[in-house]
Structure formats: structure tokens, C-alpha cells
Amino acid sequence: MKINRIVYLLFSICLLVASHGWLPVAVDGESPHEGLQPSVEKRFAQPTDEVPDFQRHVTPLLGRLGCNGRACHGSFQGQGGFQLSLFGYDFASDHAAMLADGSGRVDLEEPLESLILVKPTDEDLHEGGQRYETGSWQYNLLQRWVAGGAVATGKPVRLEKLEVLPAEIILSEVNDPSQIELKVIAHWEDGSREDVTPLSRFQVNNTSIADVTPEGIVQPTQVSGDTHLVAFYDNAVAPIPVMRAVSTARGVEPVNAIEMAPTEVDSLVFQKLNKLGIRQSEVTNDVTFLRRVSLDISGTLPSPDEIRRFIANQNVDKRRHKIDQLLESKAYSAWWTTFFCDLTGNNSQQLRNLGISQDMASQQWYQWIRDKIERNIPYDEMVAGIAVATSRQPQETYLDYCNRMSELSRDRQSGGLASAQSMPYYWMRREFQDQETRAISFAHAFMGIRIQCAQCHKHPFDQWSQDDFQQFSKFFTGVSVSRTQGGSKARKEQVKQIFNDLGIDTKKVKGGQLQKALTKAVRDGQTIPFIELNVHPPRMDLKPEDRRDKTKRGKVHESAVLLGSQPLDLTEYSDVRQPVMNWLRQADNPYFAKALVNRVWAHYFGIGIVEPADDLNRANPPSNGPLLDHLAEGFVENGYDLKWLHREITNSRTYQIDWAANETNADDRRNFSRSLPRRLPAEVVFDAAKQAASSHSANQAFRNQIAGRAISIPGTNLNYGNRKGAPSSAFAMQVFGRSERLNSCDCDRSDETSLIQTVYLQNDRDIHALLGDRAGWVAEITKSQQQQAVSPADKNRMREVQKQLDRLNRMVKAKEERGDVKRAEQLRQQRRKQLAKLQELKKQGEQKKEPRVQLSPEQLVNQAYLRTLSRFPTDAEKAECIKYMSEQNSISSGLRGVLWALINTKEFVVNH
């Protein structure tokens, strides 16, 4: 009986250990080690006849030893005349470098004299220090490769999968001495499997939670929380989650199951929080929710009347209804158009070469996107309108194209190019001079990946090699920008004729002057010669000596490979960008939908599920993979409906929770257990100050009055649309970090805080101009607190009587001087009647005066808080403000001071 109990206890312990990922678990009754080739550490521990493979063993070992790293032979200039490809995977060049004639690095006749064996084992001889010992498994592996003929890798063998065991690590208490040993298994396309743990490199993304040795031993370090451990081998990057629970609490303590998980988003968030022992914060109050969702969706503060109505509304679905209402506002379309202009790089300076003014071009770009947002066009359709954009419509001649574009460019009421099928300006930016730049920008904008590292070497954090980058960039060779379509004689004559008709001599009028002349001509109703985007088959990059060889010119690339996909024959496509768009639209595309939903999530939470939000790479996995998958799959299933995505996120409990922390989530910033306060974007800061200081009617209509708003500035000319003499948003945009749209990086927009931002809000003339605006709220309140003036009609009557009095006074004086006493007395009698009439009119006017309904100091303070912080003041705040106002010389100075103080609070510039 005791034996049975012991066996049962041991069996239970094994199950517990396996369930926590501490041991690999067999699947379908098979051992995870069945058919597994042992590690090279075991196979080469002693001299052996086995010859290692250059790709599978030698190159990974050099990476493990650090030989092809930045600080050693992988640097741009190499070390000691020996250069390897950075992070490996350029097998041909690495093999050639190792076997270079006269280098002595590999000595096929005397293998033991090879420098790759002699130098790394000698600490004094090798500048990089001793890397391994003579007779070690590393030494034996390299010695057998040299002795076996130092054979190169032919065509690289594809690594189908890199498996890390355990697949998830649950750590025990901080500084627990227990350790977890990793095992890394390579699955090759030929079906073989090999333990490659000794050839793999490891990193932990947050070493304050756990650390890993070069041998793959994991142990807890300082704090609780979660991170990822990443294994690198060959071109593969494999992350696994690492967690240490904060407490024994669960994700939330609900009243019932429905409150706990009202949406699938919440269920997936709770699953992760429960593993970590983190309890989610409570749902926030109505006023905080209203301010947060209004700023996030529409970039606009709620008005005081709107706040009062929302508080009074007892409908249980009022938050859902408010979200729907915001998604139909003009400010929503304007604010999210700015979001997509950031994403696609609507930079005015990059549009100087189009012929028309750069501001007109950036405005057309903005209007085109805004039209799609207002009509809720599916995201994939909007992207297709950019990705495979063309200048001309089917069967359209160049002259017809110029006529159409000229007409659209002066049609401001209907939005100009807004109705066009595509937006070619994305491809017509001045920086897009080569296919590599186009590939980098496209991958960043629509796939959320930073592929530029692979332009020069193997990507350090992803699977992409330099060849992968070059193959992908071939899809962007088929476009060019010009007026003359490759310099054809017929086109040149057409362009010349249009310039002649305009009376413009292009030999004398150039650059900015030409741009101004063409812009004026368009606005005056004339047709101008537009630059156009030409689409053509991609051309081979020829060496200078081959460019004159007609047999080599004009050849197309036969094939190209999409990232992680199969080769495509480019000769099958008239536009080689089309297969890229087709690939993005595939339901299983790993980037397109995920990149967008992750960025939108980051907009609402201040941090992405993948963070940074534009860096989807294997070494930077999502903090909640199932959550990202759910949003991406739902986005695709719902036809790339942007409003579905906004609703799915903002209707969740996770979005609507409070920022105040509890005892379990104070340190959590990546699992969405509480709302993270975020500084308002630059455009929203300025608009919020402007709205807070505006009159009652302007404040009420602010969400649907877009003209002059900072959130509707189309390009990067920050003075665009500003009225002369009115407060300008330009300096505020710079101070608060509006995106400059210069680089393929979301970091072009800054949410950092700085001292100059404080100085701006306190002392800048634009802020004081807003507060002192004669048409603003302070002036409006000042007038309303005074008595009502005499009516205009009464004023006119009194003015006429006064004129009569003045005339009679002059006449009386003249008669007295002449000695006409009788006539002078008659005039005095008339004057007395007019004077009595004037006094009666004044008396009646005073009786008609009725004081307006005056607001008490308490009401004024409430209104000021609702306008700025979107909440009512506390009793202490109210008392302090009333005291301050009572000490001022006038209502206007007191109220202006209160409003200025509120705009300068942290609460005003933060969305919480």
C-alpha cells in the first residue's frame, strides 16, 4: 500500500513538472528524442571519423564563438585581414575567406597547422583571446572539417523549424538556485533532426527576470514578470516565453463571468494575467472613459455639455453607443488620416519634384486617404490603391492624363484626387531613387518590419539574409518617375508643346520658380505637364562595362522571392508590384494584418502587443501571441474593416480599465493589466488648448469643425492652412514631436516629455493669444457677466434727440449774439422739450435693462475643469480656484488665470 502511494506521488510530481514546461512532454506516445541525432558536443567529444557540415556545424560554431560578430571578423573591415559575413549565412564568401590562398587559415596538407585551430587555442597568439582548448569538442569538430577536405556548402539546405524545449518556462522564486536546461532541435527539410544546443546562441530579452548561460542554462534573477528567451541557429530565430508569477492572484475578481470576460480580447488578456498572478485594475469611471476614448478615436476633447449628458445617461450600452458616435465624426476621419499619412510618409519636402506645389500634392495625398477613411473602405483596398498605384487610367493618353490631373488639382470642393482610384505619390517621393529604398519603406509601412539590416548582412534578429533582401527588392524595380517616359522623342515634343502653350521657357524658369508657375497655371484653369509614375518590367542591374551591350540590355529578372515564400516568375506580371499585394492579401500572410492591428493597439494603449510596434521580428515576439492572432484573424475575416478593429479594441474591458494600480500590477507595462497614462500627441495638445479656450458654440462644434485643426495638417509644412495673425500650431508640432515622416521608423513621432514643452505651455505667445482671444470663452464669459446694454433702436433714438439738442444749442447762441431775444427764447423752449425727451428715453432704457443670468464662481470653475480636464474639480481644487479669482482685479483676469493653470497641469497633456 505504501509503495502504491509513493508511485502515485512520484507520478503526480512528474506530471506537474511536465505541465510547467520543466521537462519535454512526449506527443502521441512518441519520445521527443526518437530519431534525434545527438549534439556535436557529444559526437566530437573524442576524435571521430565523422566529417561535420559547413552550414550545419562549422558556421554556427563560428557564430557561437563570436568569430562572425561585430567586434571580431564580422566587422566591416574584419580583423587581421580575415573577414567573415556578419552573423554568418553568406556561406560562399565565408568559405572563400577561410580557404584564401596564402592565408594559412585552412591547411589541407597539414590540418593541425591550420590557423583556425592554432590561434583560437592560444590566448597570447589570438587577439580575441582563447576561444576553446586543444582537444575540446570545438577543436575536434573544426579539425575533422579541415581533415575532411574543408568542403563548402553547395546550395544551402533549408531549416524548416527550430524547436526549443521546454516550449514555455515557468520560473520559481527570485534567486532560486534551481536551473532549467534548454534543448534546441533543428528540423531539416530532408526530415533529419539534430540536437544543436551547443551550436546555438541564446539571449533573454529582459535579464532582470531571467538569465541564460552560453550553454543554455536558465535561472531566475531579480524580479517577477515575463519576457522571452530567444535561441539563434543557422538562419532561424526561435523565442519561448519565460514567466515568473507575481502572486497567486488571478486576472480579475469579477462579480460574474460575463463581467470578467465581456469580449474575446479580455479572455485572452486574462489567460496571460492568470499565469502571472496579476489582477487587472477596475473599470474606470465614466468621465475618464469619455475623455480617453474621445481623444483616442477623434483626437478631440469632449465638450462640457457632452460630459454632463454622458454622466446623466443611465443606458447600460452608453459606452458602446459613444464609440459608434465618435467613429462617425469628422474628427475621427481627420485624425486617423493623419495616422495613415504618418505611416505612408506624406512628406511635403519629398513631393517637390511633381511639378505642382508640394503643399498641393500633400493635400491631395491627405484627401485621398481621408476619403477612404470616411467611407470606411477596407484597409486592403486602400493599401492596394497605393501599392499598385498608377498615374494613368486604362487607355488614357498622356495629354488626357494631364487634363484630368489639372482639373482634379483645382477642384477643391470635391477633394481633388480623393475620388481617384489610386494614389501614386507614395512612389513618386524624391527619396525613392532605388529599389532598395522602396523595399525598406514598403516593408516598414505595410508589413511592420525593419528589413534594412539585411541589406548589408544577415539580419541579427530575424531569419532574413542579404539574399532574401535582394530577392524582395526585385519586386520594386518596375516603377520610375518622369515627364518624358524614358526620354522618347514623341513625349518630349508633347511636354514642350504644353510648356509653350503656358508661355513658360524651361531654359529660364527652373526649380522653385517653375513649380510656382505651374501651380498658378493649374489654379488659373490651364493644363500643365504632370510628372507621371511609369510602370515597366524590372531591368537587370548591369555592370558599367555591359551597359552598351544591346544583348544584355532590357532583360527582365526571371524570378524573385517574397519573404519566406516561393520564387515567382516576374515575366508573368505586367506590374511586378502586383504579386506583393496578392501575397499581403493572403489570409495566412504573417505581416500585413498583424502589422496594422498591432499599430492600432499601440495607439490605444501606448504600447504594442509587439513593441516597438513597427518591429515585427522573431526575436521580438508578441507579449500575447493569441491576442495578436485573434485581432489579425478577426480583421481579415471582417473584410479588413477598420471600424470593426476600433470597436473590438475599445469595447473591451481591457481598454476601459483604470490607470490606478493594485498590489499586483504596479510594475506591469506589457500585459495590459492597467491603463498606461500617455502624453497626448502633438496635434492633439495644440487642438485641446485651442478647444479649451474657444467660445461655447465653437467648443460644442469642435469635433466636426476640422478646418484649421492641427489634426488635419496634410503634409509636413506645419504652417499649412494657418490664418495670418492667428495662433500657429507649427512651433507646438515641433516641440511636442509630430512625425517628420523622414525615416522608415515609427519613432519619427515622439511621445517623450521635455522642459521646452512646459515652457511652451506656460509662456508661448500662441497659448496666451488663445486665452486672450476676443472671440474666446474668457471674453464671452466676461461680457455675459455684465448687464445687458441698451438696445440698438433706443440708442438710435437717443442719438437723434442728442443731435437736435446740439443743433438747438448752436441756434440759441447765434440768436443771442444777434440780439434776437424773442427768437432765442422760443428756441430755448424747444431745447427744454428735447432735453426732457432725452431724459425720458434714458429712463425707459434703464428700465428695459435686465441683467443676464450670471454664472457663480463655482459654476465658472466647474466649466473650466470640464473644458480642460474633462471632469469636475474636487472641493479643495474648487475652493482654491474661487479664492484666486476673488483676488484678481477682474473676472477676465481671474478666469484666464484658472484656465492657464489647468492647461499647464500634467493631467491636461496626458490621456489617462
Short mmCIF file of C-alpha atoms in Angstrom, two decimals, residues 140-534:
data_model
loop_
_atom_site.label_atom_id
_atom_site.label_comp_id
_atom_site.label_asym_id
_atom_site.label_seq_id
_atom_site.Cartn_x
_atom_site.Cartn_y
_atom_site.Cartn_z
CA ASN A 140 37.82 18.24 -32.81
CA LEU A 141 34.89 19.48 -34.94
CA LEU A 142 36.96 22.06 -36.82
CA GLN A 143 39.91 19.65 -37.15
CA ARG A 144 37.70 16.97 -38.71
CA TRP A 145 36.22 19.52 -41.14
CA VAL A 146 39.70 20.56 -42.30
CA ALA A 147 40.95 16.99 -42.41
CA GLY A 148 37.85 16.01 -44.40
CA GLY A 149 38.79 18.45 -47.15
CA ALA A 150 37.15 21.63 -45.78
CA VAL A 151 34.18 21.07 -48.08
CA ALA A 152 31.95 24.05 -48.78
CA THR A 153 28.21 24.11 -48.65
CA GLY A 154 26.59 23.86 -52.06
CA LYS A 155 23.03 25.07 -52.16
CA PRO A 156 22.04 25.87 -48.56
CA VAL A 157 19.79 23.27 -47.00
CA ARG A 158 16.54 24.72 -45.68
CA LEU A 159 15.98 24.61 -41.96
CA GLU A 160 12.25 24.05 -41.63
CA LYS A 161 11.92 24.51 -37.89
CA LEU A 162 13.96 25.30 -34.81
CA GLU A 163 12.39 23.75 -31.74
CA VAL A 164 13.30 24.84 -28.21
CA LEU A 165 12.45 22.67 -25.23
CA PRO A 166 10.81 23.43 -22.91
CA ALA A 167 8.43 25.44 -25.07
CA GLU A 168 7.48 27.63 -22.10
CA ILE A 169 9.41 28.31 -18.92
CA ILE A 170 7.68 28.97 -15.60
CA LEU A 171 10.27 30.14 -13.10
CA SER A 172 10.13 29.72 -9.36
CA GLU A 173 11.02 32.33 -6.75
CA VAL A 174 13.62 35.06 -7.27
CA ASN A 175 17.22 33.82 -6.92
CA ASP A 176 16.07 30.22 -6.67
CA PRO A 177 19.17 28.00 -7.15
CA SER A 178 17.30 25.57 -9.42
CA GLN A 179 18.18 25.74 -13.11
CA ILE A 180 16.46 24.80 -16.34
CA GLU A 181 18.47 23.27 -19.15
CA LEU A 182 17.44 24.10 -22.71
CA LYS A 183 17.48 21.73 -25.63
CA VAL A 184 17.42 23.07 -29.18
CA ILE A 185 16.44 20.77 -32.04
CA ALA A 186 16.92 21.57 -35.72
CA HIS A 187 14.37 20.09 -38.15
CA TRP A 188 15.83 19.99 -41.67
CA GLU A 189 13.91 19.74 -44.93
CA ASP A 190 15.31 16.24 -45.54
CA GLY A 191 13.47 15.04 -42.42
CA SER A 192 16.54 14.74 -40.20
CA ARG A 193 16.60 16.16 -36.69
CA GLU A 194 19.62 17.14 -34.69
CA ASP A 195 20.31 18.43 -31.19
CA VAL A 196 22.02 21.75 -31.95
CA THR A 197 22.06 23.17 -28.42
CA PRO A 198 25.87 23.59 -28.32
CA LEU A 199 25.80 25.39 -31.67
CA SER A 200 23.01 27.79 -30.74
CA ARG A 201 23.24 31.25 -29.30
CA PHE A 202 20.85 32.48 -26.60
CA GLN A 203 19.59 35.76 -25.25
CA VAL A 204 16.94 36.81 -22.73
CA ASN A 205 15.13 40.00 -23.71
CA ASN A 206 14.79 41.14 -20.09
CA THR A 207 17.67 39.92 -17.94
CA SER A 208 16.14 41.33 -14.76
CA ILE A 209 13.66 38.42 -14.87
CA ALA A 210 15.93 35.59 -16.02
CA ASP A 211 19.35 34.95 -17.47
CA VAL A 212 20.81 32.25 -19.67
CA THR A 213 24.35 30.96 -19.98
CA PRO A 214 26.04 30.33 -23.35
CA GLU A 215 25.37 26.63 -22.72
CA GLY A 216 21.59 27.21 -22.43
CA ILE A 217 21.14 27.05 -18.64
CA VAL A 218 18.28 29.29 -17.47
CA GLN A 219 17.83 30.62 -13.98
CA PRO A 220 15.75 33.38 -12.35
CA THR A 221 17.37 36.68 -11.48
CA GLN A 222 15.87 39.70 -9.72
CA VAL A 223 12.21 40.45 -10.39
CA SER A 224 8.93 38.82 -11.29
CA GLY A 225 7.19 39.27 -14.60
CA ASP A 226 7.52 37.88 -18.11
CA THR A 227 9.90 38.08 -21.04
CA HIS A 228 11.15 35.89 -23.87
CA LEU A 229 14.21 33.76 -24.30
CA VAL A 230 15.47 33.61 -27.88
CA ALA A 231 17.57 30.86 -29.49
CA PHE A 232 19.56 31.53 -32.69
CA TYR A 233 20.82 28.83 -35.04
CA ASP A 234 21.51 28.88 -38.79
CA ASN A 235 19.01 31.45 -40.15
CA ALA A 236 16.37 30.53 -37.56
CA VAL A 237 15.28 32.57 -34.56
CA ALA A 238 13.08 30.80 -32.00
CA PRO A 239 11.56 32.60 -28.99
CA ILE A 240 9.93 30.96 -25.99
CA PRO A 241 8.07 32.72 -23.17
CA VAL A 242 9.63 32.96 -19.73
CA MET A 243 7.41 33.82 -16.77
CA ARG A 244 7.62 34.18 -13.04
CA ALA A 245 4.32 34.78 -11.28
CA VAL A 246 3.93 38.00 -9.33
CA SER A 247 1.39 36.49 -6.93
CA THR A 248 -1.23 33.78 -6.70
CA ALA A 249 -3.97 36.20 -7.78
CA ARG A 250 -5.96 35.72 -10.95
CA GLY A 251 -6.52 38.25 -13.73
CA VAL A 252 -9.60 39.88 -12.20
CA GLU A 253 -12.02 39.29 -9.36
CA PRO A 254 -15.35 39.63 -11.17
CA VAL A 255 -18.88 39.83 -9.91
CA ASN A 256 -19.76 37.26 -12.54
CA ALA A 257 -18.18 35.56 -15.53
CA ILE A 258 -19.72 37.99 -18.02
CA GLU A 259 -18.08 40.98 -16.36
CA MET A 260 -14.77 39.14 -16.25
CA ALA A 261 -14.60 38.48 -19.98
CA PRO A 262 -17.11 40.52 -21.96
CA THR A 263 -15.04 40.11 -25.13
CA GLU A 264 -12.58 37.66 -26.62
CA VAL A 265 -9.89 40.31 -26.20
CA ASP A 266 -10.42 40.22 -22.44
CA SER A 267 -10.41 36.42 -22.29
CA LEU A 268 -7.03 36.27 -23.98
CA VAL A 269 -5.61 39.01 -21.77
CA PHE A 270 -6.88 37.25 -18.63
CA GLN A 271 -5.33 33.95 -19.67
CA LYS A 272 -1.92 35.57 -19.64
CA LEU A 273 -2.54 37.56 -16.46
CA ASN A 274 -3.66 34.42 -14.62
CA LYS A 275 -0.33 32.75 -15.41
CA LEU A 276 1.47 35.74 -13.98
CA GLY A 277 -0.72 36.15 -10.93
CA ILE A 278 -1.65 39.68 -11.94
CA ARG A 279 -5.07 41.12 -11.20
CA GLN A 280 -6.43 43.65 -13.67
CA SER A 281 -7.42 47.11 -12.42
CA GLU A 282 -11.06 48.07 -12.02
CA VAL A 283 -13.12 49.56 -14.85
CA THR A 284 -12.64 53.32 -14.90
CA ASN A 285 -15.38 55.87 -14.26
CA ASP A 286 -17.49 57.46 -16.98
CA VAL A 287 -15.68 60.79 -17.22
CA THR A 288 -12.24 59.19 -17.54
CA PHE A 289 -13.54 56.76 -20.16
CA LEU A 290 -15.20 59.55 -22.14
CA ARG A 291 -12.07 61.69 -22.19
CA ARG A 292 -9.85 58.74 -23.09
CA VAL A 293 -11.99 57.37 -25.91
CA SER A 294 -12.72 60.83 -27.34
CA LEU A 295 -9.03 61.71 -27.54
CA ASP A 296 -8.03 58.29 -28.89
CA ILE A 297 -10.69 57.99 -31.58
CA SER A 298 -11.21 61.61 -32.61
CA GLY A 299 -8.19 63.48 -31.25
CA THR A 300 -10.70 65.86 -29.62
CA LEU A 301 -11.77 66.62 -26.05
CA PRO A 302 -15.42 66.04 -25.13
CA SER A 303 -17.36 69.28 -24.64
CA PRO A 304 -18.69 70.20 -21.16
CA ASP A 305 -22.30 69.65 -22.26
CA GLU A 306 -21.36 66.27 -23.72
CA ILE A 307 -19.76 65.25 -20.42
CA ARG A 308 -22.85 66.24 -18.43
CA ARG A 309 -25.14 64.32 -20.78
CA PHE A 310 -22.93 61.22 -20.67
CA ILE A 311 -22.84 61.21 -16.86
CA ALA A 312 -26.61 61.58 -16.69
CA ASN A 313 -27.24 58.82 -19.24
CA GLN A 314 -28.34 55.61 -17.48
CA ASN A 315 -28.24 53.38 -20.58
CA VAL A 316 -26.03 50.34 -19.91
CA ASP A 317 -24.82 50.46 -23.52
CA LYS A 318 -23.91 54.15 -23.46
CA ARG A 319 -20.18 53.46 -23.84
CA ARG A 320 -20.75 51.32 -26.92
CA HIS A 321 -23.06 54.00 -28.37
CA LYS A 322 -20.48 56.71 -27.69
CA ILE A 323 -17.80 54.70 -29.52
CA ASP A 324 -20.12 54.36 -32.53
CA GLN A 325 -20.87 58.09 -32.43
CA LEU A 326 -17.18 59.01 -32.35
CA LEU A 327 -16.44 56.74 -35.31
CA GLU A 328 -18.92 58.75 -37.39
CA SER A 329 -17.41 62.13 -36.54
CA LYS A 330 -15.36 64.25 -38.93
CA ALA A 331 -12.57 64.41 -36.37
CA TYR A 332 -12.25 60.60 -36.48
CA SER A 333 -11.61 60.62 -40.20
CA ALA A 334 -9.22 63.57 -39.94
CA TRP A 335 -7.22 62.13 -37.02
CA TRP A 336 -6.88 58.65 -38.48
CA THR A 337 -5.99 60.10 -41.87
CA THR A 338 -3.05 61.73 -40.11
CA PHE A 339 -2.21 58.30 -38.66
CA PHE A 340 -2.05 56.77 -42.15
CA CYS A 341 -0.20 59.77 -43.59
CA ASP A 342 2.46 59.14 -40.94
CA LEU A 343 2.52 55.50 -41.92
CA THR A 344 2.82 56.07 -45.66
CA GLY A 345 5.22 59.03 -45.46
CA ASN A 346 3.21 62.02 -46.70
CA ASN A 347 6.17 64.40 -46.54
CA SER A 348 5.78 67.72 -48.35
CA GLN A 349 9.51 68.08 -48.90
CA GLN A 350 9.61 64.76 -50.76
CA LEU A 351 6.97 65.95 -53.24
CA ARG A 352 8.83 68.91 -54.69
CA ASN A 353 9.51 67.13 -57.95
CA LEU A 354 5.88 66.65 -59.05
CA GLY A 355 5.51 69.95 -60.88
CA ILE A 356 2.76 71.36 -58.66
CA SER A 357 3.42 72.88 -55.23
CA GLN A 358 4.45 70.43 -52.56
CA ASP A 359 1.61 71.64 -50.32
CA MET A 360 -0.96 70.95 -53.02
CA ALA A 361 0.49 67.48 -53.55
CA SER A 362 0.50 66.61 -49.84
CA GLN A 363 -3.06 67.94 -49.54
CA GLN A 364 -4.17 65.67 -52.39
CA TRP A 365 -2.49 62.71 -50.69
CA TYR A 366 -4.24 63.57 -47.42
CA GLN A 367 -7.64 63.99 -49.10
CA TRP A 368 -7.27 60.68 -50.90
CA ILE A 369 -6.72 58.77 -47.64
CA ARG A 370 -9.38 60.75 -45.79
CA ASP A 371 -11.94 59.83 -48.43
CA LYS A 372 -11.17 56.15 -47.78
CA ILE A 373 -11.41 56.57 -44.01
CA GLU A 374 -14.71 58.48 -44.19
CA ARG A 375 -16.25 55.82 -46.43
CA ASN A 376 -14.67 53.05 -44.34
CA ILE A 377 -13.09 51.47 -47.41
CA PRO A 378 -11.47 48.14 -46.44
CA TYR A 379 -7.85 48.56 -45.42
CA ASP A 380 -6.56 46.13 -48.03
CA GLU A 381 -8.31 48.11 -50.78
CA MET A 382 -6.82 51.34 -49.52
CA VAL A 383 -3.33 49.80 -49.45
CA ALA A 384 -3.83 48.31 -52.92
CA GLY A 385 -4.64 51.81 -54.16
CA ILE A 386 -1.15 52.79 -53.01
CA ALA A 387 0.84 49.58 -53.52
CA VAL A 388 -0.08 49.12 -57.20
CA ALA A 389 -0.89 52.74 -57.93
CA THR A 390 -0.57 54.12 -61.44
CA SER A 391 -0.78 57.66 -62.73
CA ARG A 392 -2.82 56.99 -65.84
CA GLN A 393 -6.12 55.22 -66.12
CA PRO A 394 -6.51 52.40 -68.67
CA GLN A 395 -6.34 53.62 -72.30
CA GLU A 396 -5.63 57.18 -71.13
CA THR A 397 -3.17 59.21 -73.21
CA TYR A 398 -0.56 61.43 -71.60
CA LEU A 399 -2.45 64.58 -72.67
CA ASP A 400 -5.72 63.18 -71.27
CA TYR A 401 -3.86 62.39 -68.05
CA CYS A 402 -2.55 65.97 -67.81
CA ASN A 403 -6.03 67.38 -68.45
CA ARG A 404 -7.60 65.14 -65.80
CA MET A 405 -4.95 65.86 -63.18
CA SER A 406 -5.09 69.60 -63.83
CA GLU A 407 -8.86 69.55 -63.41
CA LEU A 408 -8.70 67.50 -60.22
CA SER A 409 -5.98 69.70 -58.76
CA ARG A 410 -8.16 72.81 -58.87
CA ASP A 411 -11.31 71.01 -57.73
CA ARG A 412 -11.02 71.71 -54.02
CA GLN A 413 -14.68 71.30 -53.14
CA SER A 414 -14.85 67.63 -54.09
CA GLY A 415 -11.41 66.90 -52.71
CA GLY A 416 -9.42 66.80 -55.94
CA LEU A 417 -7.68 63.45 -56.17
CA ALA A 418 -9.84 61.97 -53.39
CA SER A 419 -12.04 60.27 -55.98
CA ALA A 420 -9.09 58.80 -57.92
CA GLN A 421 -8.66 55.03 -57.92
CA SER A 422 -5.07 55.16 -56.72
CA MET A 423 -2.52 57.39 -55.00
CA PRO A 424 0.76 57.27 -56.95
CA TYR A 425 2.52 59.95 -54.88
CA TYR A 426 3.80 57.28 -52.46
CA TRP A 427 6.10 56.01 -55.22
CA MET A 428 6.94 59.49 -56.53
CA ARG A 429 8.82 60.76 -53.48
CA ARG A 430 12.25 62.15 -54.17
CA GLU A 431 13.93 59.67 -51.82
CA PHE A 432 12.66 56.69 -53.85
CA GLN A 433 15.64 56.64 -56.21
CA ASP A 434 16.37 52.92 -55.97
CA GLN A 435 14.63 49.62 -55.39
CA GLU A 436 16.29 49.07 -52.01
CA THR A 437 14.84 52.26 -50.56
CA ARG A 438 11.40 51.33 -51.90
CA ALA A 439 11.64 47.83 -50.42
CA ILE A 440 12.67 49.15 -46.98
CA SER A 441 9.88 51.74 -46.92
CA PHE A 442 7.23 49.30 -48.15
CA ALA A 443 8.21 46.63 -45.62
CA HIS A 444 8.03 49.16 -42.81
CA ALA A 445 4.75 50.78 -43.84
CA PHE A 446 2.67 47.74 -44.73
CA MET A 447 4.43 44.82 -43.04
CA GLY A 448 5.71 46.40 -39.83
CA ILE A 449 9.24 45.03 -40.24
CA ARG A 450 12.65 46.66 -40.28
CA ILE A 451 14.34 44.79 -43.06
CA GLN A 452 17.10 47.32 -43.72
CA CYS A 453 19.64 45.36 -41.65
CA ALA A 454 19.50 42.57 -44.23
CA GLN A 455 20.56 44.99 -46.95
CA CYS A 456 24.17 44.52 -45.86
CA HIS A 457 24.27 41.32 -43.82
CA LYS A 458 22.23 38.60 -42.17
CA HIS A 459 19.53 40.19 -40.03
CA PRO A 460 20.66 39.86 -36.40
CA PHE A 461 17.15 39.32 -35.01
CA ASP A 462 15.29 37.65 -37.85
CA GLN A 463 15.64 34.96 -40.47
CA TRP A 464 16.37 37.30 -43.37
CA SER A 465 19.68 37.03 -45.19
CA GLN A 466 21.18 39.51 -47.61
CA ASP A 467 19.94 37.35 -50.46
CA ASP A 468 16.40 37.48 -49.03
CA PHE A 469 16.56 41.27 -49.08
CA GLN A 470 17.88 41.38 -52.63
CA GLN A 471 15.18 38.98 -53.82
CA PHE A 472 12.44 41.01 -52.14
CA SER A 473 13.74 44.31 -53.55
CA LYS A 474 13.32 42.97 -57.11
CA PHE A 475 9.57 43.49 -56.75
CA PHE A 476 10.19 47.24 -56.59
CA THR A 477 12.25 47.64 -59.75
CA GLY A 478 9.29 48.19 -62.05
CA VAL A 479 8.49 51.85 -61.36
CA SER A 480 10.09 55.14 -62.32
CA VAL A 481 9.07 58.79 -62.30
CA SER A 482 9.38 61.22 -65.21
CA ARG A 483 7.60 63.64 -67.54
CA THR A 484 9.07 62.19 -70.69
CA GLN A 485 8.58 58.43 -70.16
CA GLY A 486 12.14 57.33 -70.69
CA GLY A 487 13.02 60.25 -72.94
CA SER A 488 11.01 59.25 -76.04
CA LYS A 489 11.07 61.91 -78.76
CA ALA A 490 7.27 61.99 -79.12
CA ARG A 491 6.74 62.55 -75.40
CA LYS A 492 9.37 65.27 -75.26
CA GLU A 493 7.55 67.11 -78.05
CA GLN A 494 4.23 66.81 -76.18
CA VAL A 495 5.73 68.22 -72.99
CA LYS A 496 7.48 71.00 -74.90
CA GLN A 497 4.20 71.98 -76.59
CA ILE A 498 2.33 72.20 -73.26
CA PHE A 499 5.07 74.44 -71.83
CA ASN A 500 4.88 76.62 -74.94
CA ASP A 501 1.10 76.93 -74.56
CA LEU A 502 1.68 78.07 -70.99
CA GLY A 503 4.28 80.60 -72.08
CA ILE A 504 6.93 79.06 -69.85
CA ASP A 505 10.52 78.88 -71.06
CA THR A 506 12.02 75.93 -69.14
CA LYS A 507 15.53 77.10 -70.00
CA LYS A 508 14.97 80.22 -67.94
CA VAL A 509 12.35 79.15 -65.42
CA LYS A 510 13.55 76.28 -63.24
CA GLY A 511 13.32 74.79 -59.77
CA GLY A 512 11.07 76.59 -57.32
CA GLN A 513 10.11 79.25 -59.85
CA LEU A 514 8.90 76.58 -62.28
CA GLN A 515 6.91 74.89 -59.52
CA LYS A 516 5.20 78.17 -58.60
CA ALA A 517 4.44 78.93 -62.25
CA LEU A 518 2.87 75.51 -62.82
CA THR A 519 0.85 75.71 -59.60
CA LYS A 520 -0.51 79.12 -60.61
CA ALA A 521 -1.32 77.82 -64.09
CA VAL A 522 -3.34 74.94 -62.64
CA ARG A 523 -5.30 77.26 -60.37
CA ASP A 524 -5.94 79.59 -63.33
CA GLY A 525 -7.63 76.75 -65.22
CA GLN A 526 -4.78 75.74 -67.51
CA THR A 527 -3.37 72.29 -68.26
CA ILE A 528 0.19 71.63 -67.12
CA PRO A 529 2.59 68.76 -67.98
CA PHE A 530 2.36 66.46 -64.95
CA ILE A 531 5.07 64.11 -63.77
CA GLU A 532 3.82 60.54 -64.01
CA LEU A 533 4.59 57.19 -62.44
CA ASN A 534 5.76 54.79 -65.13
#
